């Protein structure tokens, strides 16, 4: 069972010719309102990939709340521990340019009220895989991580958006998934002398805190660095991206679903890499998340993993 503790948003997606500079206004022809939020995206990605998923987070009592949870509900994600609070549902303003590059600003709203106490102890046993990100109050994240570790759950942290992760919490998780910027920031916040490359930073972090660090590298795939110094280079599918919003969430949700199903690290990384790539083929975070059948149909096209 996968338990996602994190954010739910509504995304306002605007296609533009180019992203605005500071102080600049750019025009786009229209917009799309879709469900988003890193937590909700990862919960939906894992659910579409075939896992049983519970989503814990907070939404408002405003009309956007229904938009935020519609896809999760349709996919059968358990929403019984969602909080309804007076703050408005989280909202993300997302611009995507013609090359598929994006710029995102999030108004956290209701996500700021998400609390670890919403999660009953009964959901944190050894059969649980807890998935967290960094869009809810971080103190609540770390308190839940400590409880989950004590109760025997496995823990996956996606340190996005980048920020400081407590050293104690890092020592209690099983997998850390980060992109190239986030790995440098997590290592930097620990006071480590951060090497230039994402690979080196991940290797150092894995050894220093004793956790498997997985760095996503966009079109270059991903790299996994284990605490014993070994590692795996994960290739990416060759695709023409339309919009990369939600690709990282698809990677995380796919990885979690594969681990939850009992696959080993190498197979789970392959699954995640294909899931991440397929999420770049449509506009919007949740509309683009692939199903288990879609991921499995593309897996044979992924080149083999290599030792790092
Ligand atoms: O990772 C993409 C997500 O980041 C978007 O759905 C947006 O809501 C922000 O949380």
PDB file of C-alpha atoms and ligand atoms in Angstrom:
ATOM      1  CA  UNK A   1       0.000   0.000   0.000  1.00  0.00           C
ATOM      2  CA  UNK A   2       1.296   3.451  -0.908  1.00  0.00           C
ATOM      3  CA  UNK A   3       0.601   6.398   1.360  1.00  0.00           C
ATOM      4  CA  UNK A   4       1.274   9.796  -0.183  1.00  0.00           C
ATOM      5  CA  UNK A   5       1.549  12.708   2.242  1.00  0.00           C
ATOM      6  CA  UNK A   6       1.676  15.957   0.307  1.00  0.00           C
ATOM      7  CA  UNK A   7       0.187  18.755  -1.729  1.00  0.00           C
ATOM      8  CA  UNK A   8      -2.905  19.022  -3.894  1.00  0.00           C
ATOM      9  CA  UNK A   9      -3.264  21.966  -6.275  1.00  0.00           C
ATOM     10  CA  UNK A  10      -5.181  23.160  -9.256  1.00  0.00           C
ATOM     11  CA  UNK A  11      -2.829  24.067 -12.110  1.00  0.00           C
ATOM     12  CA  UNK A  12      -3.577  27.003 -14.415  1.00  0.00           C
ATOM     13  CA  UNK A  13      -1.594  26.052 -17.520  1.00  0.00           C
ATOM     14  CA  UNK A  14      -0.820  28.806 -20.043  1.00  0.00           C
ATOM     15  CA  UNK A  15       1.054  28.077 -23.265  1.00  0.00           C
ATOM     16  CA  UNK A  16       3.340  30.960 -24.295  1.00  0.00           C
ATOM     17  CA  UNK A  17       5.817  31.553 -27.098  1.00  0.00           C
ATOM     18  CA  UNK A  18       8.529  32.230 -24.527  1.00  0.00           C
ATOM     19  CA  UNK A  19       8.719  32.436 -20.738  1.00  0.00           C
ATOM     20  CA  UNK A  20       8.529  35.957 -19.221  1.00  0.00           C
ATOM     21  CA  UNK A  21      11.605  37.770 -17.902  1.00  0.00           C
ATOM     22  CA  UNK A  22      11.283  39.450 -14.452  1.00  0.00           C
ATOM     23  CA  UNK A  23       8.938  42.429 -14.792  1.00  0.00           C
ATOM     24  CA  UNK A  24       7.691  41.341 -18.214  1.00  0.00           C
ATOM     25  CA  UNK A  25       4.163  40.437 -19.339  1.00  0.00           C
ATOM     26  CA  UNK A  26       3.748  37.848 -22.083  1.00  0.00           C
ATOM     27  CA  UNK A  27       0.482  36.841 -23.729  1.00  0.00           C
ATOM     28  CA  UNK A  28      -0.810  33.339 -24.286  1.00  0.00           C
ATOM     29  CA  UNK A  29      -3.884  32.392 -26.304  1.00  0.00           C
ATOM     30  CA  UNK A  30      -5.783  30.534 -23.579  1.00  0.00           C
ATOM     31  CA  UNK A  31      -5.477  28.347 -20.502  1.00  0.00           C
ATOM     32  CA  UNK A  32      -6.280  24.909 -19.172  1.00  0.00           C
ATOM     33  CA  UNK A  33      -7.341  24.149 -15.574  1.00  0.00           C
ATOM     34  CA  UNK A  34      -6.091  20.752 -14.452  1.00  0.00           C
ATOM     35  CA  UNK A  35      -5.463  19.001 -11.164  1.00  0.00           C
ATOM     36  CA  UNK A  36      -1.894  19.113  -9.891  1.00  0.00           C
ATOM     37  CA  UNK A  37       0.330  19.374  -6.836  1.00  0.00           C
ATOM     38  CA  UNK A  38       3.348  17.147  -6.456  1.00  0.00           C
ATOM     39  CA  UNK A  39       1.670  14.964  -3.835  1.00  0.00           C
ATOM     40  CA  UNK A  40      -1.521  14.440  -5.798  1.00  0.00           C
ATOM     41  CA  UNK A  41       0.403  13.889  -9.043  1.00  0.00           C
ATOM     42  CA  UNK A  42       2.555  11.202  -7.442  1.00  0.00           C
ATOM     43  CA  UNK A  43      -0.469   9.549  -5.851  1.00  0.00           C
ATOM     44  CA  UNK A  44      -2.233   9.450  -9.216  1.00  0.00           C
ATOM     45  CA  UNK A  45       0.888   8.230 -11.025  1.00  0.00           C
ATOM     46  CA  UNK A  46       1.227   5.328  -8.583  1.00  0.00           C
ATOM     47  CA  UNK A  47      -2.475   4.544  -8.817  1.00  0.00           C
ATOM     48  CA  UNK A  48      -2.462   4.565 -12.631  1.00  0.00           C
ATOM     49  CA  UNK A  49       0.623   2.335 -12.439  1.00  0.00           C
ATOM     50  CA  UNK A  50      -1.516  -0.200 -10.585  1.00  0.00           C
ATOM     51  CA  UNK A  51      -0.889   0.462  -6.875  1.00  0.00           C
ATOM     52  CA  UNK A  52      -3.418   0.817  -4.071  1.00  0.00           C
ATOM     53  CA  UNK A  53      -2.899   4.423  -2.894  1.00  0.00           C
ATOM     54  CA  UNK A  54      -4.050   6.610  -0.003  1.00  0.00           C
ATOM     55  CA  UNK A  55      -3.577  10.372  -0.379  1.00  0.00           C
ATOM     56  CA  UNK A  56      -3.267  12.545   2.730  1.00  0.00           C
ATOM     57  CA  UNK A  57      -3.233  16.316   2.336  1.00  0.00           C
ATOM     58  CA  UNK A  58      -5.546  19.329   2.517  1.00  0.00           C
ATOM     59  CA  UNK A  59      -7.942  21.150   0.237  1.00  0.00           C
ATOM     60  CA  UNK A  60     -10.244  24.120   0.785  1.00  0.00           C
ATOM     61  CA  UNK A  61     -14.020  24.354   0.733  1.00  0.00           C
ATOM     62  CA  UNK A  62     -13.905  26.443  -2.486  1.00  0.00           C
ATOM     63  CA  UNK A  63     -15.113  25.192  -5.896  1.00  0.00           C
ATOM     64  CA  UNK A  64     -11.500  24.466  -6.997  1.00  0.00           C
ATOM     65  CA  UNK A  65     -11.274  21.744  -4.350  1.00  0.00           C
ATOM     66  CA  UNK A  66     -13.402  19.441  -6.510  1.00  0.00           C
ATOM     67  CA  UNK A  67     -11.142  20.029  -9.516  1.00  0.00           C
ATOM     68  CA  UNK A  68      -8.099  19.162  -7.368  1.00  0.00           C
ATOM     69  CA  UNK A  69      -9.418  15.730  -6.381  1.00  0.00           C
ATOM     70  CA  UNK A  70     -11.460  14.680  -9.431  1.00  0.00           C
ATOM     71  CA  UNK A  71      -8.754  12.567 -11.137  1.00  0.00           C
ATOM     72  CA  UNK A  72      -7.678  10.960  -7.850  1.00  0.00           C
ATOM     73  CA  UNK A  73     -11.260  10.001  -7.097  1.00  0.00           C
ATOM     74  CA  UNK A  74     -11.801   8.610 -10.575  1.00  0.00           C
ATOM     75  CA  UNK A  75      -8.662   6.499 -10.264  1.00  0.00           C
ATOM     76  CA  UNK A  76      -9.857   5.005  -6.952  1.00  0.00           C
ATOM     77  CA  UNK A  77      -7.317   6.714  -4.652  1.00  0.00           C
ATOM     78  CA  UNK A  78      -8.438   6.621  -0.998  1.00  0.00           C
ATOM     79  CA  UNK A  79      -9.239  10.215   0.010  1.00  0.00           C
ATOM     80  CA  UNK A  80     -10.755   9.499   3.420  1.00  0.00           C
ATOM     81  CA  UNK A  81      -7.904  11.228   5.307  1.00  0.00           C
ATOM     82  CA  UNK A  82      -7.950  14.458   3.291  1.00  0.00           C
ATOM     83  CA  UNK A  83      -8.406  17.617   5.349  1.00  0.00           C
ATOM     84  CA  UNK A  84     -10.967  20.319   4.423  1.00  0.00           C
ATOM     85  CA  UNK A  85      -9.732  23.678   5.716  1.00  0.00           C
ATOM     86  CA  UNK A  86     -10.795  27.314   5.460  1.00  0.00           C
ATOM     87  CA  UNK A  87      -7.797  28.356   3.319  1.00  0.00           C
ATOM     88  CA  UNK A  88      -8.327  28.134  -0.451  1.00  0.00           C
ATOM     89  CA  UNK A  89      -7.198  25.064  -2.360  1.00  0.00           C
ATOM     90  CA  UNK A  90      -3.579  25.330  -3.548  1.00  0.00           C
ATOM     91  CA  UNK A  91      -3.112  26.913  -6.966  1.00  0.00           C
ATOM     92  CA  UNK A  92      -0.164  26.741  -9.364  1.00  0.00           C
ATOM     93  CA  UNK A  93       0.347  29.247 -12.197  1.00  0.00           C
ATOM     94  CA  UNK A  94       2.303  27.398 -14.893  1.00  0.00           C
ATOM     95  CA  UNK A  95       3.673  28.844 -18.140  1.00  0.00           C
ATOM     96  CA  UNK A  96       4.966  26.418 -20.765  1.00  0.00           C
ATOM     97  CA  UNK A  97       6.895  27.693 -23.786  1.00  0.00           C
ATOM     98  CA  UNK A  98       7.135  26.255 -27.279  1.00  0.00           C
ATOM     99  CA  UNK A  99      10.193  24.155 -26.363  1.00  0.00           C
ATOM    100  CA  UNK A 100       8.301  22.573 -23.448  1.00  0.00           C
ATOM    101  CA  UNK A 101      10.238  24.567 -20.793  1.00  0.00           C
ATOM    102  CA  UNK A 102       8.146  25.756 -17.861  1.00  0.00           C
ATOM    103  CA  UNK A 103       7.972  28.250 -15.023  1.00  0.00           C
ATOM    104  CA  UNK A 104       5.820  27.465 -11.966  1.00  0.00           C
ATOM    105  CA  UNK A 105       4.628  29.619  -9.067  1.00  0.00           C
ATOM    106  CA  UNK A 106       2.563  27.930  -6.349  1.00  0.00           C
ATOM    107  CA  UNK A 107       0.119  29.608  -3.936  1.00  0.00           C
ATOM    108  CA  UNK A 108       0.176  26.932  -1.223  1.00  0.00           C
ATOM    109  CA  UNK A 109      -3.137  27.858   0.451  1.00  0.00           C
ATOM    110  CA  UNK A 110      -4.700  24.801   2.096  1.00  0.00           C
ATOM    111  CA  UNK A 111      -1.466  22.794   1.766  1.00  0.00           C
ATOM    112  CA  UNK A 112      -0.014  24.927   4.559  1.00  0.00           C
ATOM    113  CA  UNK A 113      -2.479  23.287   6.975  1.00  0.00           C
ATOM    114  CA  UNK A 114      -1.497  19.699   6.181  1.00  0.00           C
ATOM    115  CA  UNK A 115      -0.483  17.959   9.391  1.00  0.00           C
ATOM    116  CA  UNK A 116       1.121  14.622  10.274  1.00  0.00           C
ATOM    117  CA  UNK A 117      -1.700  13.926  12.754  1.00  0.00           C
ATOM    118  CA  UNK A 118      -4.024  13.349   9.771  1.00  0.00           C
ATOM    119  CA  UNK A 119      -2.218  10.030   9.254  1.00  0.00           C
ATOM    120  CA  UNK A 120      -3.357   7.249  11.621  1.00  0.00           C
ATOM    121  CA  UNK A 121      -0.656   4.917  12.969  1.00  0.00           C
ATOM    122  CA  UNK A 122      -2.496   1.998  11.371  1.00  0.00           C
ATOM    123  CA  UNK A 123      -1.406   3.273   7.918  1.00  0.00           C
ATOM    124  CA  UNK A 124       2.297   3.288   8.821  1.00  0.00           C
ATOM    125  CA  UNK A 125       3.049  -0.425   9.269  1.00  0.00           C
ATOM    126  CA  UNK A 126       5.661  -2.515   7.409  1.00  0.00           C
ATOM    127  CA  UNK A 127       3.325  -3.020   4.421  1.00  0.00           C
ATOM    128  CA  UNK A 128       3.213   0.750   3.823  1.00  0.00           C
ATOM    129  CA  UNK A 129       5.404   2.761   1.478  1.00  0.00           C
ATOM    130  CA  UNK A 130       5.268   6.416   2.544  1.00  0.00           C
ATOM    131  CA  UNK A 131       5.929   8.967  -0.219  1.00  0.00           C
ATOM    132  CA  UNK A 132       6.599  12.630   0.637  1.00  0.00           C
ATOM    133  CA  UNK A 133       7.620  15.815  -1.163  1.00  0.00           C
ATOM    134  CA  UNK A 134       8.388  19.369   0.040  1.00  0.00           C
ATOM    135  CA  UNK A 135       5.163  21.295  -0.674  1.00  0.00           C
ATOM    136  CA  UNK A 136       3.612  20.896   2.798  1.00  0.00           C
ATOM    137  CA  UNK A 137       5.030  22.190   6.122  1.00  0.00           C
ATOM    138  CA  UNK A 138       8.424  20.520   6.462  1.00  0.00           C
ATOM    139  CA  UNK A 139       8.179  20.043  10.232  1.00  0.00           C
ATOM    140  CA  UNK A 140       5.073  17.883   9.562  1.00  0.00           C
ATOM    141  CA  UNK A 141       7.042  15.853   7.011  1.00  0.00           C
ATOM    142  CA  UNK A 142       9.866  15.122   9.433  1.00  0.00           C
ATOM    143  CA  UNK A 143       7.549  14.253  12.294  1.00  0.00           C
ATOM    144  CA  UNK A 144       5.702  11.791  10.026  1.00  0.00           C
ATOM    145  CA  UNK A 145       8.993  10.309   8.810  1.00  0.00           C
ATOM    146  CA  UNK A 146      10.033   9.622  12.419  1.00  0.00           C
ATOM    147  CA  UNK A 147       6.688   7.939  13.187  1.00  0.00           C
ATOM    148  CA  UNK A 148       6.737   5.921   9.986  1.00  0.00           C
ATOM    149  CA  UNK A 149      10.284   4.701  10.674  1.00  0.00           C
ATOM    150  CA  UNK A 150       9.255   3.628  14.182  1.00  0.00           C
ATOM    151  CA  UNK A 151       6.211   1.753  12.827  1.00  0.00           C
ATOM    152  CA  UNK A 152       8.199  -0.030  10.101  1.00  0.00           C
ATOM    153  CA  UNK A 153       7.032   1.691   6.877  1.00  0.00           C
ATOM    154  CA  UNK A 154       9.463   2.149   3.984  1.00  0.00           C
ATOM    155  CA  UNK A 155       9.976   5.802   3.104  1.00  0.00           C
ATOM    156  CA  UNK A 156      10.599   7.629  -0.172  1.00  0.00           C
ATOM    157  CA  UNK A 157      11.297  11.372  -0.122  1.00  0.00           C
ATOM    158  CA  UNK A 158      11.164  13.458  -3.285  1.00  0.00           C
ATOM    159  CA  UNK A 159      12.969  16.626  -2.138  1.00  0.00           C
ATOM    160  CA  UNK A 160      11.049  18.882  -4.538  1.00  0.00           C
ATOM    161  CA  UNK A 161      10.855  21.807  -4.601  1.00  0.00           C
ATOM    162  CA  UNK A 162      14.433  22.002  -3.329  1.00  0.00           C
ATOM    163  CA  UNK A 163      14.995  22.894   0.278  1.00  0.00           C
ATOM    164  CA  UNK A 164      16.669  21.836   3.479  1.00  0.00           C
ATOM    165  CA  UNK A 165      16.109  18.262   4.639  1.00  0.00           C
ATOM    166  CA  UNK A 166      16.964  17.500   8.266  1.00  0.00           C
ATOM    167  CA  UNK A 167      19.941  15.165   8.590  1.00  0.00           C
ATOM    168  CA  UNK A 168      17.971  13.019  11.051  1.00  0.00           C
ATOM    169  CA  UNK A 169      15.093  12.621   8.575  1.00  0.00           C
ATOM    170  CA  UNK A 170      17.496  11.749   5.755  1.00  0.00           C
ATOM    171  CA  UNK A 171      18.915   8.988   7.938  1.00  0.00           C
ATOM    172  CA  UNK A 172      15.420   7.539   8.392  1.00  0.00           C
ATOM    173  CA  UNK A 173      14.352   7.302   4.749  1.00  0.00           C
ATOM    174  CA  UNK A 174      15.059   4.528   2.240  1.00  0.00           C
ATOM    175  CA  UNK A 175      15.159   6.427  -1.057  1.00  0.00           C
ATOM    176  CA  UNK A 176      15.765  10.083  -1.898  1.00  0.00           C
ATOM    177  CA  UNK A 177      14.692  11.215  -5.383  1.00  0.00           C
ATOM    178  CA  UNK A 178      15.972  14.603  -6.556  1.00  0.00           C
ATOM    179  CA  UNK A 179      16.785  16.448  -9.754  1.00  0.00           C
ATOM    180  CA  UNK A 180      20.151  18.009 -10.586  1.00  0.00           C
ATOM    181  CA  UNK A 181      19.450  21.259  -8.696  1.00  0.00           C
ATOM    182  CA  UNK A 182      17.810  19.601  -5.714  1.00  0.00           C
ATOM    183  CA  UNK A 183      20.696  17.197  -5.075  1.00  0.00           C
ATOM    184  CA  UNK A 184      23.113  20.121  -4.823  1.00  0.00           C
ATOM    185  CA  UNK A 185      20.785  21.993  -2.475  1.00  0.00           C
ATOM    186  CA  UNK A 186      20.131  19.033  -0.155  1.00  0.00           C
ATOM    187  CA  UNK A 187      23.868  18.307   0.062  1.00  0.00           C
ATOM    188  CA  UNK A 188      24.682  22.014   0.499  1.00  0.00           C
ATOM    189  CA  UNK A 189      22.199  22.400   3.358  1.00  0.00           C
ATOM    190  CA  UNK A 190      23.943  19.555   5.187  1.00  0.00           C
ATOM    191  CA  UNK A 191      27.150  21.546   5.012  1.00  0.00           C
ATOM    192  CA  UNK A 192      28.787  19.068   2.623  1.00  0.00           C
ATOM    193  CA  UNK A 193      31.434  20.385   0.243  1.00  0.00           C
ATOM    194  CA  UNK A 194      29.340  19.871  -2.870  1.00  0.00           C
ATOM    195  CA  UNK A 195      31.130  18.643  -5.990  1.00  0.00           C
ATOM    196  CA  UNK A 196      30.203  20.157  -9.361  1.00  0.00           C
ATOM    197  CA  UNK A 197      28.384  17.253 -11.019  1.00  0.00           C
ATOM    198  CA  UNK A 198      24.996  15.881  -9.973  1.00  0.00           C
ATOM    199  CA  UNK A 199      26.457  12.343 -10.018  1.00  0.00           C
ATOM    200  CA  UNK A 200      29.246  13.280  -7.624  1.00  0.00           C
ATOM    201  CA  UNK A 201      26.864  15.144  -5.332  1.00  0.00           C
ATOM    202  CA  UNK A 202      24.512  12.132  -5.249  1.00  0.00           C
ATOM    203  CA  UNK A 203      27.396   9.751  -4.555  1.00  0.00           C
ATOM    204  CA  UNK A 204      28.642  11.923  -1.696  1.00  0.00           C
ATOM    205  CA  UNK A 205      25.149  12.323  -0.225  1.00  0.00           C
ATOM    206  CA  UNK A 206      24.419   8.577  -0.440  1.00  0.00           C
ATOM    207  CA  UNK A 207      27.629   7.739   1.416  1.00  0.00           C
ATOM    208  CA  UNK A 208      27.257  10.528   3.956  1.00  0.00           C
ATOM    209  CA  UNK A 209      23.658   9.786   5.047  1.00  0.00           C
ATOM    210  CA  UNK A 210      23.393   6.073   4.166  1.00  0.00           C
ATOM    211  CA  UNK A 211      20.450   6.401   1.786  1.00  0.00           C
ATOM    212  CA  UNK A 212      19.940   5.447  -1.876  1.00  0.00           C
ATOM    213  CA  UNK A 213      19.977   8.707  -3.844  1.00  0.00           C
ATOM    214  CA  UNK A 214      18.287   8.752  -7.258  1.00  0.00           C
ATOM    215  CA  UNK A 215      18.948  11.803  -9.440  1.00  0.00           C
ATOM    216  CA  UNK A 216      16.690  12.472 -12.403  1.00  0.00           C
ATOM    217  CA  UNK A 217      18.572  13.953 -15.354  1.00  0.00           C
ATOM    218  CA  UNK A 218      15.849  14.810 -17.885  1.00  0.00           C
ATOM    219  CA  UNK A 219      16.633  13.515 -21.373  1.00  0.00           C
ATOM    220  CA  UNK A 220      19.798  11.877 -19.984  1.00  0.00           C
ATOM    221  CA  UNK A 221      17.733   9.529 -17.783  1.00  0.00           C
ATOM    222  CA  UNK A 222      18.633   9.078 -14.131  1.00  0.00           C
ATOM    223  CA  UNK A 223      21.375   7.818 -11.853  1.00  0.00           C
ATOM    224  CA  UNK A 224      21.052   5.827  -8.649  1.00  0.00           C
ATOM    225  CA  UNK A 225      23.838   6.003  -6.052  1.00  0.00           C
ATOM    226  CA  UNK A 226      23.870   3.493  -3.206  1.00  0.00           C
ATOM    227  CA  UNK A 227      25.482   4.027   0.202  1.00  0.00           C
ATOM    228  CA  UNK A 228      28.113   1.320  -0.528  1.00  0.00           C
ATOM    229  CA  UNK A 229      29.474   3.391  -3.429  1.00  0.00           C
ATOM    230  CA  UNK A 230      27.884   1.319  -6.221  1.00  0.00           C
ATOM    231  CA  UNK A 231      25.500   2.891  -8.704  1.00  0.00           C
ATOM    232  CA  UNK A 232      23.298   2.471 -11.760  1.00  0.00           C
ATOM    233  CA  UNK A 233      22.910   4.677 -14.826  1.00  0.00           C
ATOM    234  CA  UNK A 234      19.311   4.625 -16.011  1.00  0.00           C
ATOM    235  CA  UNK A 235      18.664   5.521 -19.674  1.00  0.00           C
ATOM    236  CA  UNK A 236      15.667   7.532 -20.899  1.00  0.00           C
ATOM    237  CA  UNK A 237      13.227   6.743 -23.696  1.00  0.00           C
ATOM    238  CA  UNK A 238      13.862   8.754 -26.848  1.00  0.00           C
ATOM    239  CA  UNK A 239      10.831  11.052 -27.060  1.00  0.00           C
ATOM    240  CA  UNK A 240       9.871  14.506 -28.354  1.00  0.00           C
ATOM    241  CA  UNK A 241       8.614  16.282 -25.208  1.00  0.00           C
ATOM    242  CA  UNK A 242       5.487  18.430 -25.468  1.00  0.00           C
ATOM    243  CA  UNK A 243       5.390  19.502 -21.810  1.00  0.00           C
ATOM    244  CA  UNK A 244       7.560  18.209 -18.952  1.00  0.00           C
ATOM    245  CA  UNK A 245       5.242  19.376 -16.125  1.00  0.00           C
ATOM    246  CA  UNK A 246       4.591  16.336 -13.923  1.00  0.00           C
ATOM    247  CA  UNK A 247       7.368  14.205 -15.462  1.00  0.00           C
ATOM    248  CA  UNK A 248       9.284  14.074 -12.181  1.00  0.00           C
ATOM    249  CA  UNK A 249       6.084  13.157 -10.336  1.00  0.00           C
ATOM    250  CA  UNK A 250       5.384  10.400 -12.825  1.00  0.00           C
ATOM    251  CA  UNK A 251       8.918   9.050 -12.238  1.00  0.00           C
ATOM    252  CA  UNK A 252       8.403   9.061  -8.452  1.00  0.00           C
ATOM    253  CA  UNK A 253       4.904   7.532  -8.579  1.00  0.00           C
ATOM    254  CA  UNK A 254       6.019   4.855 -11.039  1.00  0.00           C
ATOM    255  CA  UNK A 255       9.044   4.010  -8.905  1.00  0.00           C
ATOM    256  CA  UNK A 256       6.891   3.737  -5.780  1.00  0.00           C
ATOM    257  CA  UNK A 257       4.329   1.522  -7.524  1.00  0.00           C
ATOM    258  CA  UNK A 258       7.059  -0.791  -8.803  1.00  0.00           C
ATOM    259  CA  UNK A 259       8.737  -1.101  -5.378  1.00  0.00           C
ATOM    260  CA  UNK A 260       5.338  -1.637  -3.748  1.00  0.00           C
ATOM    261  CA  UNK A 261       4.714  -4.478  -6.218  1.00  0.00           C
ATOM    262  CA  UNK A 262       7.951  -6.142  -5.076  1.00  0.00           C
ATOM    263  CA  UNK A 263      10.271  -5.249  -7.973  1.00  0.00           C
ATOM    264  CA  UNK A 264      13.971  -4.717  -7.211  1.00  0.00           C
ATOM    265  CA  UNK A 265      15.801  -1.395  -7.561  1.00  0.00           C
ATOM    266  CA  UNK A 266      16.938  -1.897 -11.170  1.00  0.00           C
ATOM    267  CA  UNK A 267      13.490  -2.900 -12.437  1.00  0.00           C
ATOM    268  CA  UNK A 268      11.803  -0.119 -10.471  1.00  0.00           C
ATOM    269  CA  UNK A 269      14.194   2.422 -12.004  1.00  0.00           C
ATOM    270  CA  UNK A 270      13.360   1.188 -15.500  1.00  0.00           C
ATOM    271  CA  UNK A 271       9.658   1.478 -14.718  1.00  0.00           C
ATOM    272  CA  UNK A 272      10.109   4.981 -13.308  1.00  0.00           C
ATOM    273  CA  UNK A 273      12.171   6.160 -16.264  1.00  0.00           C
ATOM    274  CA  UNK A 274       9.546   5.029 -18.773  1.00  0.00           C
ATOM    275  CA  UNK A 275       6.764   6.558 -16.646  1.00  0.00           C
ATOM    276  CA  UNK A 276       8.616   9.880 -16.504  1.00  0.00           C
ATOM    277  CA  UNK A 277       9.191   9.979 -20.251  1.00  0.00           C
ATOM    278  CA  UNK A 278       5.607   9.103 -21.184  1.00  0.00           C
ATOM    279  CA  UNK A 279       4.349  11.966 -18.995  1.00  0.00           C
ATOM    280  CA  UNK A 280       6.084  14.441 -21.346  1.00  0.00           C
ATOM    281  CA  UNK A 281       3.881  13.581 -24.315  1.00  0.00           C
ATOM    282  CA  UNK A 282       0.743  15.519 -23.302  1.00  0.00           C
ATOM    283  CA  UNK A 283       0.021  18.937 -21.787  1.00  0.00           C
ATOM    284  CA  UNK A 284      -0.648  19.178 -18.052  1.00  0.00           C
ATOM    285  CA  UNK A 285       0.528  17.176 -15.057  1.00  0.00           C
ATOM    286  CA  UNK A 286      -2.311  14.771 -14.316  1.00  0.00           C
ATOM    287  CA  UNK A 287      -3.721  14.391 -17.843  1.00  0.00           C
ATOM    288  CA  UNK A 288      -0.324  13.099 -18.975  1.00  0.00           C
ATOM    289  CA  UNK A 289       0.327  10.426 -16.323  1.00  0.00           C
ATOM    290  CA  UNK A 290       0.549   6.997 -17.983  1.00  0.00           C
ATOM    291  CA  UNK A 291      -1.229   3.791 -17.032  1.00  0.00           C
ATOM    292  CA  UNK A 292       0.481   0.534 -16.094  1.00  0.00           C
ATOM    293  CA  UNK A 293      -0.353  -0.905 -19.526  1.00  0.00           C
ATOM    294  CA  UNK A 294       1.187   2.099 -21.300  1.00  0.00           C
ATOM    295  CA  UNK A 295       4.365   1.881 -19.228  1.00  0.00           C
ATOM    296  CA  UNK A 296       4.695  -1.853 -19.769  1.00  0.00           C
ATOM    297  CA  UNK A 297       4.149  -1.490 -23.527  1.00  0.00           C
ATOM    298  CA  UNK A 298       7.123   0.927 -23.754  1.00  0.00           C
ATOM    299  CA  UNK A 299       9.498  -0.866 -21.346  1.00  0.00           C
ATOM    300  CA  UNK A 300      11.070  -3.060 -24.066  1.00  0.00           C
ATOM    301  CA  UNK A 301      12.206   0.098 -25.926  1.00  0.00           C
ATOM    302  CA  UNK A 302      14.263   1.292 -22.964  1.00  0.00           C
ATOM    303  CA  UNK A 303      17.995   0.504 -23.348  1.00  0.00           C
ATOM    304  CA  UNK A 304      19.650  -1.587 -20.608  1.00  0.00           C
ATOM    305  CA  UNK A 305      20.820  -0.068 -17.326  1.00  0.00           C
ATOM    306  CA  UNK A 306      24.590   0.194 -16.795  1.00  0.00           C
ATOM    307  CA  UNK A 307      26.722   0.160 -13.681  1.00  0.00           C
ATOM    308  CA  UNK A 308      28.015   3.630 -12.781  1.00  0.00           C
TER     309      UNK A 308
HETATM  310  O1  LIG B   1       5.505  18.874 -10.286  1.00  0.00           O
HETATM  311  C1  LIG B   1       4.507  19.587 -10.951  1.00  0.00           C
HETATM  312  C2  LIG B   1       3.578  20.223  -9.953  1.00  0.00           C
HETATM  313  O2  LIG B   1       4.276  21.214  -9.239  1.00  0.00           O
HETATM  314  C3  LIG B   1       2.410  20.934 -10.577  1.00  0.00           C
HETATM  315  O3  LIG B   1       1.312  20.084 -10.760  1.00  0.00           O
HETATM  316  C4  LIG B   1       2.158  22.089  -9.622  1.00  0.00           C
HETATM  317  O4  LIG B   1       0.926  22.030  -8.988  1.00  0.00           O
HETATM  318  C5  LIG B   1       3.327  22.092  -8.657  1.00  0.00           C
HETATM  319  O5  LIG B   1       3.005  21.581  -7.432  1.00  0.00           O
END
